[in-house]
Coordinates of C-alpha atoms and ligand atoms in Angstrom, one line a residue:
X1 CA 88.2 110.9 109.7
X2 CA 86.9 107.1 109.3
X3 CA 86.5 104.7 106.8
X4 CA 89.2 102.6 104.5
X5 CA 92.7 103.9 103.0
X6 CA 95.2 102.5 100.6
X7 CA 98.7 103.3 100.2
X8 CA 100.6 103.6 96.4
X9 CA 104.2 103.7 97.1
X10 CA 106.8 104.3 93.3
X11 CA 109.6 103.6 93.2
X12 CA 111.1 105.2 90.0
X13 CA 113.9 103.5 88.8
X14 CA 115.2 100.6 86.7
X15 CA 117.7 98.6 85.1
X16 CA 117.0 99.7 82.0
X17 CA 114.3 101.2 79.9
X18 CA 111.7 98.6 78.2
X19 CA 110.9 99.6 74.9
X20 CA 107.3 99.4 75.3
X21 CA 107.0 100.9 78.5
X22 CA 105.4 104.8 79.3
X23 CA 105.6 104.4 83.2
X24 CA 107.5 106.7 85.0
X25 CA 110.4 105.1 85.2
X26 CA 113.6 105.9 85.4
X27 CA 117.6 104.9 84.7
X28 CA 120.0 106.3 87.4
X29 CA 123.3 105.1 88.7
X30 CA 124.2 105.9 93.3
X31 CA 120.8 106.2 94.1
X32 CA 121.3 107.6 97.8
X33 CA 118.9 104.7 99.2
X34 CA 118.9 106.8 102.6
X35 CA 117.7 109.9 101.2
X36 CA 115.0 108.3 99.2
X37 CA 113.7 107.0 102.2
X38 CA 114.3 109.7 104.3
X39 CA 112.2 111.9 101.5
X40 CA 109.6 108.9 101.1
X41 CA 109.0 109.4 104.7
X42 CA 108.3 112.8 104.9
X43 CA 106.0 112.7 102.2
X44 CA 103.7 109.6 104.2
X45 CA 104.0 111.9 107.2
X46 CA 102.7 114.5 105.2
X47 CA 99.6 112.4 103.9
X48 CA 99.2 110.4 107.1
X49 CA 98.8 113.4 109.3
X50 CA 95.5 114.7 107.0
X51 CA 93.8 111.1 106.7
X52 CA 95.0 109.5 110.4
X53 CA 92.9 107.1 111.8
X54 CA 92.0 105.3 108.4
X55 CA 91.8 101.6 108.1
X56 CA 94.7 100.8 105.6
X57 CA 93.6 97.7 103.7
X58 CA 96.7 97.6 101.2
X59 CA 100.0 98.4 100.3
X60 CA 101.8 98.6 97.1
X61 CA 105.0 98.7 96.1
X62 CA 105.1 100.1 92.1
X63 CA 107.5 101.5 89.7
X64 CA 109.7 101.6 88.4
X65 CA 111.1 98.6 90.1
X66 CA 110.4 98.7 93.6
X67 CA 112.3 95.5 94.0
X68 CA 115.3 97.2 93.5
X69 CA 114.6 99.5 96.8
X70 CA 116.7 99.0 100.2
X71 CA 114.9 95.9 101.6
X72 CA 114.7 98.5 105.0
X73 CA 112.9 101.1 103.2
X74 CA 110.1 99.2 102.6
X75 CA 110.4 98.1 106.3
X76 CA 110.4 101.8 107.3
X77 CA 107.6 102.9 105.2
X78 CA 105.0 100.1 106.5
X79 CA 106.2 100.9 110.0
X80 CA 105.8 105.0 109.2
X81 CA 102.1 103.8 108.0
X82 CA 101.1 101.8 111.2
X83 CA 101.7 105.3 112.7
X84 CA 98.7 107.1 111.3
X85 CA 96.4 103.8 110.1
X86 CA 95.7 100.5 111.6
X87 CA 95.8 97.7 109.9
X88 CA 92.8 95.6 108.6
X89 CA 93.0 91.7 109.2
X90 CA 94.3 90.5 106.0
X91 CA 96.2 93.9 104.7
X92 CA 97.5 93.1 101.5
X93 CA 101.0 93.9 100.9
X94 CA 102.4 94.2 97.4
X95 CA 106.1 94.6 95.9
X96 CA 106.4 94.2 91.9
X97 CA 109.6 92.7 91.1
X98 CA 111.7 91.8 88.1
X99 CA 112.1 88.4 87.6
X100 CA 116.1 88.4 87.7
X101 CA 118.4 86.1 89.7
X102 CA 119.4 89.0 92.1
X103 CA 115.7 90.3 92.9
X104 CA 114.5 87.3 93.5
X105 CA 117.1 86.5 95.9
X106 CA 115.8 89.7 97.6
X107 CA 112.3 88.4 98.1
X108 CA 112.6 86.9 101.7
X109 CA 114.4 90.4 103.2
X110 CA 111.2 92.1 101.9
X111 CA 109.3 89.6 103.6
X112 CA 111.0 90.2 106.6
X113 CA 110.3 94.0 105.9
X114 CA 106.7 93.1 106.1
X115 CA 106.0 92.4 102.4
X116 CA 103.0 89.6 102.0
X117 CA 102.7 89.4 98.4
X118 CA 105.1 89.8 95.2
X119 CA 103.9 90.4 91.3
X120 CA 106.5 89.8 88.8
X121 CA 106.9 91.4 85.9
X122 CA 107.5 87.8 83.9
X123 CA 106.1 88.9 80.7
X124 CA 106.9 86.0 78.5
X125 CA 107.7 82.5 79.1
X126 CA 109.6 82.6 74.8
X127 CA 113.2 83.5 75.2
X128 CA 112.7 85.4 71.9
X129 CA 110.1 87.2 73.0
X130 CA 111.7 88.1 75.7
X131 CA 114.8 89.7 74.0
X132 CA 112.3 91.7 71.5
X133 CA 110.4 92.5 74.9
X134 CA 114.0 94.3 75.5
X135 CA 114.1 92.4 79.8
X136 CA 117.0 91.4 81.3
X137 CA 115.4 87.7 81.9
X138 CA 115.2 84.8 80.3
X139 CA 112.2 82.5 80.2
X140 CA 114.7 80.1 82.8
X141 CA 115.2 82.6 84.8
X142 CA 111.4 83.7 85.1
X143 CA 110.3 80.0 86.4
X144 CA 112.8 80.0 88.7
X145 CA 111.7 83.5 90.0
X146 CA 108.0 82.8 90.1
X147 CA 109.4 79.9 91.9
X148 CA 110.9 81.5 94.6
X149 CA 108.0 84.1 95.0
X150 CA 106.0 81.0 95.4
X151 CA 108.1 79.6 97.8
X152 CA 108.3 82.8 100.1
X153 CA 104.9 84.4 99.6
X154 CA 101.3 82.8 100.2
X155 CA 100.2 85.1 97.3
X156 CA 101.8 85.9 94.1
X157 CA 100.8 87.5 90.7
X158 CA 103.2 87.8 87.1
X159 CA 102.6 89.9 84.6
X160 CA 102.1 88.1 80.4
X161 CA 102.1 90.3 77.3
X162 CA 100.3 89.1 74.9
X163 CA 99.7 90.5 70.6
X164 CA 103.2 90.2 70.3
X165 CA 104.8 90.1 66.6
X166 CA 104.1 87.0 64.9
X167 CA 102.3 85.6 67.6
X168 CA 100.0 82.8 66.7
X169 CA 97.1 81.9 69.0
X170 CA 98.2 78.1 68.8
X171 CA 101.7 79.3 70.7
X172 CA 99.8 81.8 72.8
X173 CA 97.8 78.7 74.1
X174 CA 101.2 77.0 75.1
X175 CA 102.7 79.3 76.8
X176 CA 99.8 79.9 78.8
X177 CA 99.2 76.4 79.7
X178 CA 103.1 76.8 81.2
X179 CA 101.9 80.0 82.6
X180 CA 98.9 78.2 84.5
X181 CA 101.4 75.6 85.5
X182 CA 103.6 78.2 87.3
X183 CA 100.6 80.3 88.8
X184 CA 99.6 81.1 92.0
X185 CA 96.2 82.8 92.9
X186 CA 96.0 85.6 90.2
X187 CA 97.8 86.3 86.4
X188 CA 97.4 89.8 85.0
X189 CA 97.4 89.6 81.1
X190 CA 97.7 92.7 79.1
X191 CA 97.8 92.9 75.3
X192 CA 101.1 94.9 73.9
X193 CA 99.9 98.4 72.8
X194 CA 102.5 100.8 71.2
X195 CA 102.7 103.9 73.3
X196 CA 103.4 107.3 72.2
X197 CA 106.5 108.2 73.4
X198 CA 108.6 105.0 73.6
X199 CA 111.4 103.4 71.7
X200 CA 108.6 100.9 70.3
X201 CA 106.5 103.6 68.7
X202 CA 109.5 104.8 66.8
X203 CA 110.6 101.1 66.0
X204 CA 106.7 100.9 64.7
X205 CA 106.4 103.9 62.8
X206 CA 109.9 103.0 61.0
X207 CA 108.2 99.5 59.7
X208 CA 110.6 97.4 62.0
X209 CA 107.9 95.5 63.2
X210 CA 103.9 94.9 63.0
X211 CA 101.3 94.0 65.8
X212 CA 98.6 91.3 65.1
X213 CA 95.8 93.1 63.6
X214 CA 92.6 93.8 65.3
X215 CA 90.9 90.2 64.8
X216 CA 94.0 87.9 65.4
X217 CA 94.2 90.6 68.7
X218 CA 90.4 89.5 69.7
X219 CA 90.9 85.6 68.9
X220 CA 93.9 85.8 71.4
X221 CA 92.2 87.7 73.7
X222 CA 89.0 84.9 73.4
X223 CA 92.1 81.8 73.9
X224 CA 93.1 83.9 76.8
X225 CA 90.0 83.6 78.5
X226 CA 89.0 80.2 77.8
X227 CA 92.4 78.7 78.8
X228 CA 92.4 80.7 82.3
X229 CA 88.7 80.3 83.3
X230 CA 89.7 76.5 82.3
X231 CA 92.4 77.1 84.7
X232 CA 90.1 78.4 87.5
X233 CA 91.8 81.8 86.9
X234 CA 89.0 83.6 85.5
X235 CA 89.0 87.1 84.6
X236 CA 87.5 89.9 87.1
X237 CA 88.8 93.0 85.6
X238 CA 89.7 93.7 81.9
X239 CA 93.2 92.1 82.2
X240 CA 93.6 90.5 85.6
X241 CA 92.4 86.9 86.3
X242 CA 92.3 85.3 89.9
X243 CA 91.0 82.4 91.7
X244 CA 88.3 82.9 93.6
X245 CA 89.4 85.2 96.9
X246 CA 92.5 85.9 95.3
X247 CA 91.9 89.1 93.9
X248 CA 94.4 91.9 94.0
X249 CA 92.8 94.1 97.1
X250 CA 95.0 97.1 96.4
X251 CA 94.1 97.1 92.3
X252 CA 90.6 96.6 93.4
X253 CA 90.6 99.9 96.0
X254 CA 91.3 101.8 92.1
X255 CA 88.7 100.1 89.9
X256 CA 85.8 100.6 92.7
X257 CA 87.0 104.1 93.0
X258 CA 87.7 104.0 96.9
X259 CA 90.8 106.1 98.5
X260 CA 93.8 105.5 98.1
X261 CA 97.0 108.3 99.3
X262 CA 100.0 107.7 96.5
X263 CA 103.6 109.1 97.7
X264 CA 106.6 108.8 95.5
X265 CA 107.1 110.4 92.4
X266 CA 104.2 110.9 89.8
X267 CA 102.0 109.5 92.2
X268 CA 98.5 109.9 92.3
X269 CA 95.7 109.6 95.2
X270 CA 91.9 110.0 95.5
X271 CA 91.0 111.2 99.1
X272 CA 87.6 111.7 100.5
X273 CA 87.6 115.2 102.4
X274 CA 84.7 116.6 104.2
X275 CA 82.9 114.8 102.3
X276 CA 83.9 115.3 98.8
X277 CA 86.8 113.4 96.7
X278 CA 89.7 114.8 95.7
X279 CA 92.3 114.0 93.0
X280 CA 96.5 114.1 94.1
X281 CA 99.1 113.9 92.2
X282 CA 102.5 114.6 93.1
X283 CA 105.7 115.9 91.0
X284 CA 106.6 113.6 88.1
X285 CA 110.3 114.1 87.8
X286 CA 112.3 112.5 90.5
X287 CA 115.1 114.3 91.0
X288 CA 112.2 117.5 91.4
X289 CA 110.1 115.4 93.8
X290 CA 113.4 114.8 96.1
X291 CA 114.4 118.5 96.6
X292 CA 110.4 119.2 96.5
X293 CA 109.8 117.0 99.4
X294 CA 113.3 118.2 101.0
X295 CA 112.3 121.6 101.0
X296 CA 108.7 121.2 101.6
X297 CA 107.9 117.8 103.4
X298 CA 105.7 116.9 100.6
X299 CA 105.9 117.3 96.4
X300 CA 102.2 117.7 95.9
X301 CA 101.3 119.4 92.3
X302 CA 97.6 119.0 93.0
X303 CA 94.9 118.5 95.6
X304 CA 92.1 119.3 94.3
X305 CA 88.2 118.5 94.7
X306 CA 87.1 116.8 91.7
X307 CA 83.8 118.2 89.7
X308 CA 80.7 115.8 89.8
X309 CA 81.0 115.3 86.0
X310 CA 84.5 114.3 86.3
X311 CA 83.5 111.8 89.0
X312 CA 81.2 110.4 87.3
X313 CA 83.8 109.2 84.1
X314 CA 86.6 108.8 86.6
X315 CA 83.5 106.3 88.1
X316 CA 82.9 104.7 85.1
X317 CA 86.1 104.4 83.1
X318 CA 87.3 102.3 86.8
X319 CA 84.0 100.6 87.5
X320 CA 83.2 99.3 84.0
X321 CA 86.5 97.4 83.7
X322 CA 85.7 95.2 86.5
X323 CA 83.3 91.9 86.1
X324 CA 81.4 92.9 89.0
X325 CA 80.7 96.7 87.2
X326 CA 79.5 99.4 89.6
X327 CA 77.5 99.0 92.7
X328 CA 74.1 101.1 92.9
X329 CA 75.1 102.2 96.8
X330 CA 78.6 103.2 95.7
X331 CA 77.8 104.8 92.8
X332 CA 75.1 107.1 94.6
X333 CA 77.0 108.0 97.6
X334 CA 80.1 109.2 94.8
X335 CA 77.8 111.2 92.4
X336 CA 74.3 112.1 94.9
X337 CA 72.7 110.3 92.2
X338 CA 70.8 107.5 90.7
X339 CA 72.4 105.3 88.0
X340 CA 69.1 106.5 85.8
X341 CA 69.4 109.9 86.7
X342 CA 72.6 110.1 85.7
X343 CA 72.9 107.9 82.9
X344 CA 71.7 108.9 79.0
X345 CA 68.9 106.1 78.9
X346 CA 68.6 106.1 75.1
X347 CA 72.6 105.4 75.3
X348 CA 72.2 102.3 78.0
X349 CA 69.1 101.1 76.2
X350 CA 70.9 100.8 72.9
X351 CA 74.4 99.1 74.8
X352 CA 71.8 96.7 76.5
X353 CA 70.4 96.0 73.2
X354 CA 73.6 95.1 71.2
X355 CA 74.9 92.7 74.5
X356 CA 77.4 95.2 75.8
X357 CA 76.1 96.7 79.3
X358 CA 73.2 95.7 81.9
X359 CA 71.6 97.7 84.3
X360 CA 69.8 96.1 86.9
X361 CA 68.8 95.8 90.6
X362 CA 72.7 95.4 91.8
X363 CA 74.3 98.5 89.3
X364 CA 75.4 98.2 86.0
X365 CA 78.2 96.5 84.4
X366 CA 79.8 95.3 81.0
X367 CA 79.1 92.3 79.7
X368 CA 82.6 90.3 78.3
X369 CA 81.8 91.7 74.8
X370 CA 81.5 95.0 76.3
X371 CA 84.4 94.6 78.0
X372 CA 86.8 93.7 75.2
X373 CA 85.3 97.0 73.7
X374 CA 84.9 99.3 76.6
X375 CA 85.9 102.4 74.6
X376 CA 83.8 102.3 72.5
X377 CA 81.2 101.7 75.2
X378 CA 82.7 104.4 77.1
X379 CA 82.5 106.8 74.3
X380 CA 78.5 106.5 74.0
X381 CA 78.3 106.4 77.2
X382 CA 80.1 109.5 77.9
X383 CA 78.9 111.2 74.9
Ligands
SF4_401 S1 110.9 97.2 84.3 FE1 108.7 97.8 84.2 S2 108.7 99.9 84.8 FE2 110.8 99.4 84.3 S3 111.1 100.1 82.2 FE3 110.5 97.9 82.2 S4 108.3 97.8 82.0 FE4 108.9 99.9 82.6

């Protein structure tokens, strides 16, 4: 087996439970920090064995909160990996991490561990909007985290949300000129959306609180972009800006639809097998997954080839969120065919026309007005 491989690692548990958040993520108390990793192990042996010999460009640490892991499991899991993969010059190695006192003053043991890059979930730089946001930092505490991630990383990324209640674009514009102040080489920004599910669609539906409406939603998505590509932070994917080169490698290995293996909990992986891709996806729960992967080696739900048509929306839903949009080469070698052949011309024609898509000599892509409405885009395209 040749060709490049990423590694997803979750981590499923937290402090506490955000009230916007759907991730799986979980609140336990003794976490048995030797079994996980005993169990995490098993389940890279399992993968690594089917895909050895791979070039692993990235690592990343996700949750959950990952930061709260045993420092040494992340140390045994990159060593477990250099097992079945080599490493490529300039492997990218990624731990998300909560902005409190006590992670941050984790940071240089997972550097030790072999960690080369940290993204914080920051959030907010607005104590209030912090204690809405329901995290256990305050804007104080953030700085001096992203400080310290600065101080014992070369690369670094935090997390903003942005539409919050109330939120004018005149403050929004502050607090990202602080946020540009404290940033390194890449900012993810992602607007609050109320998720089935969580404590904040409840709070919604009850009337506790209201979002900013659709157009106050796209004039702070417009400051956001003219205040980071001011910055020389400009975006590259729907909600991720970086400075030239600085790019997240692992998030990238998603969006152009490359393969990745995912262990841990709930975690998914597209593999390329004889040939053809294949979706993974192991068991959600993670008290399941452990006595799954203790009885079994490995708590895989699914492994399964994936149908051409679903390849080609898996393809596009990824492809289309990136500036750069989807490669003709890449594109032909996932689906066996052209971008025309597979496309509904009338439906690209009509996009092109209204300033949305283009399709040219490189692939096709969304333009930054079909970006901020890619599912709409998506919906003609996949009609
Ligand atoms: S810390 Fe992150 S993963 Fe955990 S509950 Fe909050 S948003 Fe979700």
């Amino acid at each position: 087996m040749t060709g490049e491989i990423a590694l997803y690692v979750h981590w499923p548990f937290c402090k506490s439970k955000c009230p916007y958040c759907d991730f799986n993520s979980h609140v336990r108390t003794g976490i048995d920090d030797a079994r996980w990793r005993r169990a995490l192990l098993a389940e890279l042996d399992h993968w690594g064995t089917s895909t050895r010999g791979r070039r692993l460009v990235s690592v990343f640490f996700g949750g959950g909160t990952p930061s709260l892991m045993a420092p040494a499991t992340a140390a045994a899991v990159l060593d477990r990996a250099a097992l079945y993969w080599e490493s490529a010059p300039g492997i990218e190695v990624t731990l998300e991490a909560n902005p409190t006192s006590v992670e941050a003053g984790r940071l240089a043991d997972f550097r030790a561990a072999g960690v080369n890059r940290a993204s914080l979930g920051v959030q907010a730089l607005d104590d209030a909007a912090l204690k809405f946001l329901g995290r256990g930092h305050d804007a104080a505490e953030a700085r001096a985290a992203v400080a310290i991630a600065a101080k014992t990383f070369a690369r670094y990324s935090f997390d903003l949300i942005y539409a919050r209640p109330g939120q004018s674009a005149r403050a929004w514009e502050r607090e990202l000129d602080d946020a540009v102040a404290l940033a390194g080489d890449h900012l993810s920004v992602y607007q609050l959306t109320i998720e089935h599910g969580t404590a904040f669609a409840t709070a919604h539906a009850r009337g506790d609180f209201a979002i900013p409406d659709e157009d106050l939603a796209g004039a702070l998505y417009e400051t956001t972009q003219s205040r980071l590509d001011r910055a020389g932070l400009a975006a590259y994917e729907i909600s991720n800006h970086a400075r030239p080169g600085g790019e997240c490698r692992h998030n990238l290995v998603y969006w152009r639809y490359d393969d990745y293996v995912g262990i841990g909990p709930g975690a998914h992986g597209r593999l390329t097998e004889r040939g053809q891709k294949h979706a993974t996806r192991q068991r959600r729960a993670p008290e399941q997954w452990l006595s799954a992967v203790e009885q079994a080696g490995h708590a895989t739900e699914e492994r399964a080839a994936i149908p051409a048509d679903e390849r080609f929306e898996e393809m596009l839903m990824m492809g289309l969120r990136l500036n750069e949009g989807i490669a003709r080469e890449r594109f032909r070698r996932e689906t066996g065919r052209t971008l025309e052949e597979a496309l509904d011309q009338n439906a690209v024609v009509a996009l092109a026309a209204g300033g949305f898509l283009v399709l040219d000599a490189d692939g096709l892509r969304a333009t930054a007005a079909g970006r901020q409405r890619l599912n709409a885009v998506l919906v003609r395209l996949l009609a």
